[in-house]
Amino acid sequence: MGLPLWFTTSLLSSLCWGLNFCVTEESLKTVRPTTMLFWWSVASAVLTGLLGGMVVVDDLKTVHATQQGVYLFYLAIVLAVAANGFNMYALTLGNASYVSLVESMYPLFVLFFSWLFFHVNVFTPVNLVGTVLVLSGVALICTQSTSSAPRLVDIDLQKRELFYP
């Protein structure tokens, strides 16, 4: 019996994100975060268009069938863009190792927001212990890394220019 498909695809996603963090950190030494986000968006749009085709139109009809569907769909898009933007900016201020470790707190927010907004209660003793361990690990990393995390670039937001040491 093999691994469940959800586990395999989640693992592949983690592997891609891990490699992406390292490659993006290096790329951000030569390009602005907005440039990286722009080309990610273009690539995503092209790939989605090639793979999705007309299914996208049908799905939009389904989304627009209810008011809640519309709000959730567009909020998810805005939040994904914001998350990637914060991620890019964080990678210009620190290194991929530290940024990814702090970002690993997102499952805690998934648990909390699922409970708060959608009344999905997944707070079990095991999840609570895991939450404490994750928070403890992030706190430990942050206290140890604040003095050693190099600032890779300095961004002058008024001039919208990057200055490299």
C-alpha positions as a printed Julia matrix, in Angstrom:
165×3 Matrix{Float64}:
   0.0    0.0     0.0
   1.45   3.35   -1.05
   1.27   6.77    0.48
  -2.03   8.67    0.19
  -2.11  11.04   -2.78
  -2.78  14.07   -0.54
   0.43  13.28    1.39
   2.52  12.8    -1.74
   1.33  16.03   -3.35
   1.79  17.92   -0.06
   5.33  16.6     0.18
   6.03  17.61   -3.43
   4.64  21.07   -2.66
   6.94  21.35    0.37
   9.93  20.29   -1.7
   9.09  22.87   -4.39
   8.58  25.62   -1.8
  11.85  24.75   -0.09
  13.8   24.95   -3.33
  11.82  28.04   -4.34
  12.83  29.87   -1.14
  16.52  29.24   -1.78
  16.36  30.18   -5.46
  14.2   33.24   -4.79
  16.57  34.48   -2.09
  19.43  34.38   -4.6
  17.31  35.96   -7.35
  16.27  38.81   -5.08
  19.9   39.86   -4.92
  19.56  41.08   -8.5
  15.86  41.92   -8.98
  13.16  43.72   -7.01
  10.43  41.73   -5.23
   7.78  43.29   -7.47
   9.6   42.01  -10.57
   9.68  38.5    -9.13
   5.98  38.65   -8.2
   5.09  39.93  -11.67
   6.82  37.04  -13.43
   5.39  34.5   -10.99
   1.94  35.86  -11.83
   2.56  35.7   -15.58
   3.84  32.13  -15.34
   0.89  31.13  -13.15
  -1.6   32.68  -15.56
  -0.07  30.96  -18.6
   0.16  27.58  -16.88
  -3.36  27.84  -15.51
  -4.66  28.84  -18.93
  -2.96  25.87  -20.56
  -4.1   23.37  -17.93
  -7.48  24.82  -17.02
  -8.91  25.95  -20.31
 -12.66  26.37  -20.28
 -13.05  24.77  -16.84
 -12.08  28.16  -15.38
 -15.17  29.78  -16.92
 -17.46  27.08  -15.52
 -15.92  27.43  -12.06
 -16.41  31.2   -12.09
 -20.1   30.66  -12.8
 -20.28  28.38   -9.77
 -18.41  30.88   -7.57
 -20.75  33.7    -8.58
 -23.84  31.62   -7.75
 -23.71  32.76   -4.1
 -22.61  35.98   -2.44
 -20.45  34.08    0.05
 -18.75  32.23   -2.8
 -17.82  35.54   -4.43
 -16.41  37.0    -1.21
 -14.41  33.9    -0.31
 -13.03  33.45   -3.83
 -11.75  36.99   -4.22
 -10.56  37.21   -0.61
  -8.5   34.04   -1.18
  -6.88  35.67   -4.23
  -6.08  38.88   -2.35
  -4.65  36.95    0.6
  -2.48  34.78   -1.69
  -1.04  37.87   -3.38
  -0.46  39.54    0.0
   1.2   36.41    1.42
   3.54  36.15   -1.56
   4.32  39.87   -1.33
   5.2   39.63    2.37
   7.22  36.52    1.59
   9.24  38.34   -1.09
   9.88  41.3     1.19
  10.91  39.02    4.08
  13.39  37.26    1.81
  15.03  40.6     0.99
  15.49  41.32    4.71
  16.72  37.96    5.97
  17.73  34.64    4.57
  15.57  31.83    3.26
  16.34  29.53    6.18
  15.06  31.94    8.83
  12.13  33.2     6.77
  10.9   29.68    6.02
  11.16  28.66    9.67
   9.05  31.59   10.84
   6.62  31.07    7.96
   6.18  27.48    9.13
   3.75  28.88   11.71
   1.02  29.09    9.06
  -0.65  25.79   10.1
  -1.38  27.4    13.47
  -3.23  30.18   11.69
  -5.09  27.61    9.58
  -6.3   25.9    12.76
  -7.32  29.19   14.37
  -9.03  30.77   11.34
 -10.83  27.52   10.44
 -12.27  27.47   13.93
 -13.02  31.21   14.08
 -14.63  31.74   10.68
 -15.88  28.31    9.6
 -16.52  26.62   12.97
 -14.26  23.7    12.12
 -13.0   22.45   15.46
  -9.76  20.54   15.04
  -8.28  21.49   18.41
  -7.38  18.1    19.78
  -4.81  17.45   22.49
  -2.32  16.32   19.82
  -2.87  19.51   17.77
  -2.47  21.67   20.86
   0.81  19.96   21.79
   1.99  20.39   18.19
   1.01  24.07   18.32
   3.03  24.61   21.49
   6.02  22.84   19.93
   5.86  24.94   16.76
   5.52  28.2    18.69
   8.38  27.2    20.98
  10.58  26.31   18.03
   9.88  29.57   16.23
  10.51  31.56   19.42
  13.8   29.74   19.94
  14.89  30.36   16.35
  13.91  34.03   16.48
  15.79  34.68   19.7
  18.9   32.94   18.37
  18.77  34.4    14.87
  18.0   38.09   15.4
  21.66  38.99   15.68
  22.91  36.58   13.03
  20.26  36.92   10.29
  21.97  38.99    7.63
  20.09  41.77    5.96
  20.69  40.98    2.32
  19.48  44.2     0.75
  18.36  47.63    1.83
  15.23  48.88    0.11
  14.54  52.58   -0.31
  10.77  52.48   -0.72
  10.54  56.18   -1.6
  12.89  55.78   -4.55
  11.84  52.16   -5.11
  15.42  51.09   -5.47
  17.44  48.28   -4.03
  20.84  48.93   -2.54
  23.19  46.02   -2.16
  25.97  46.02    0.42
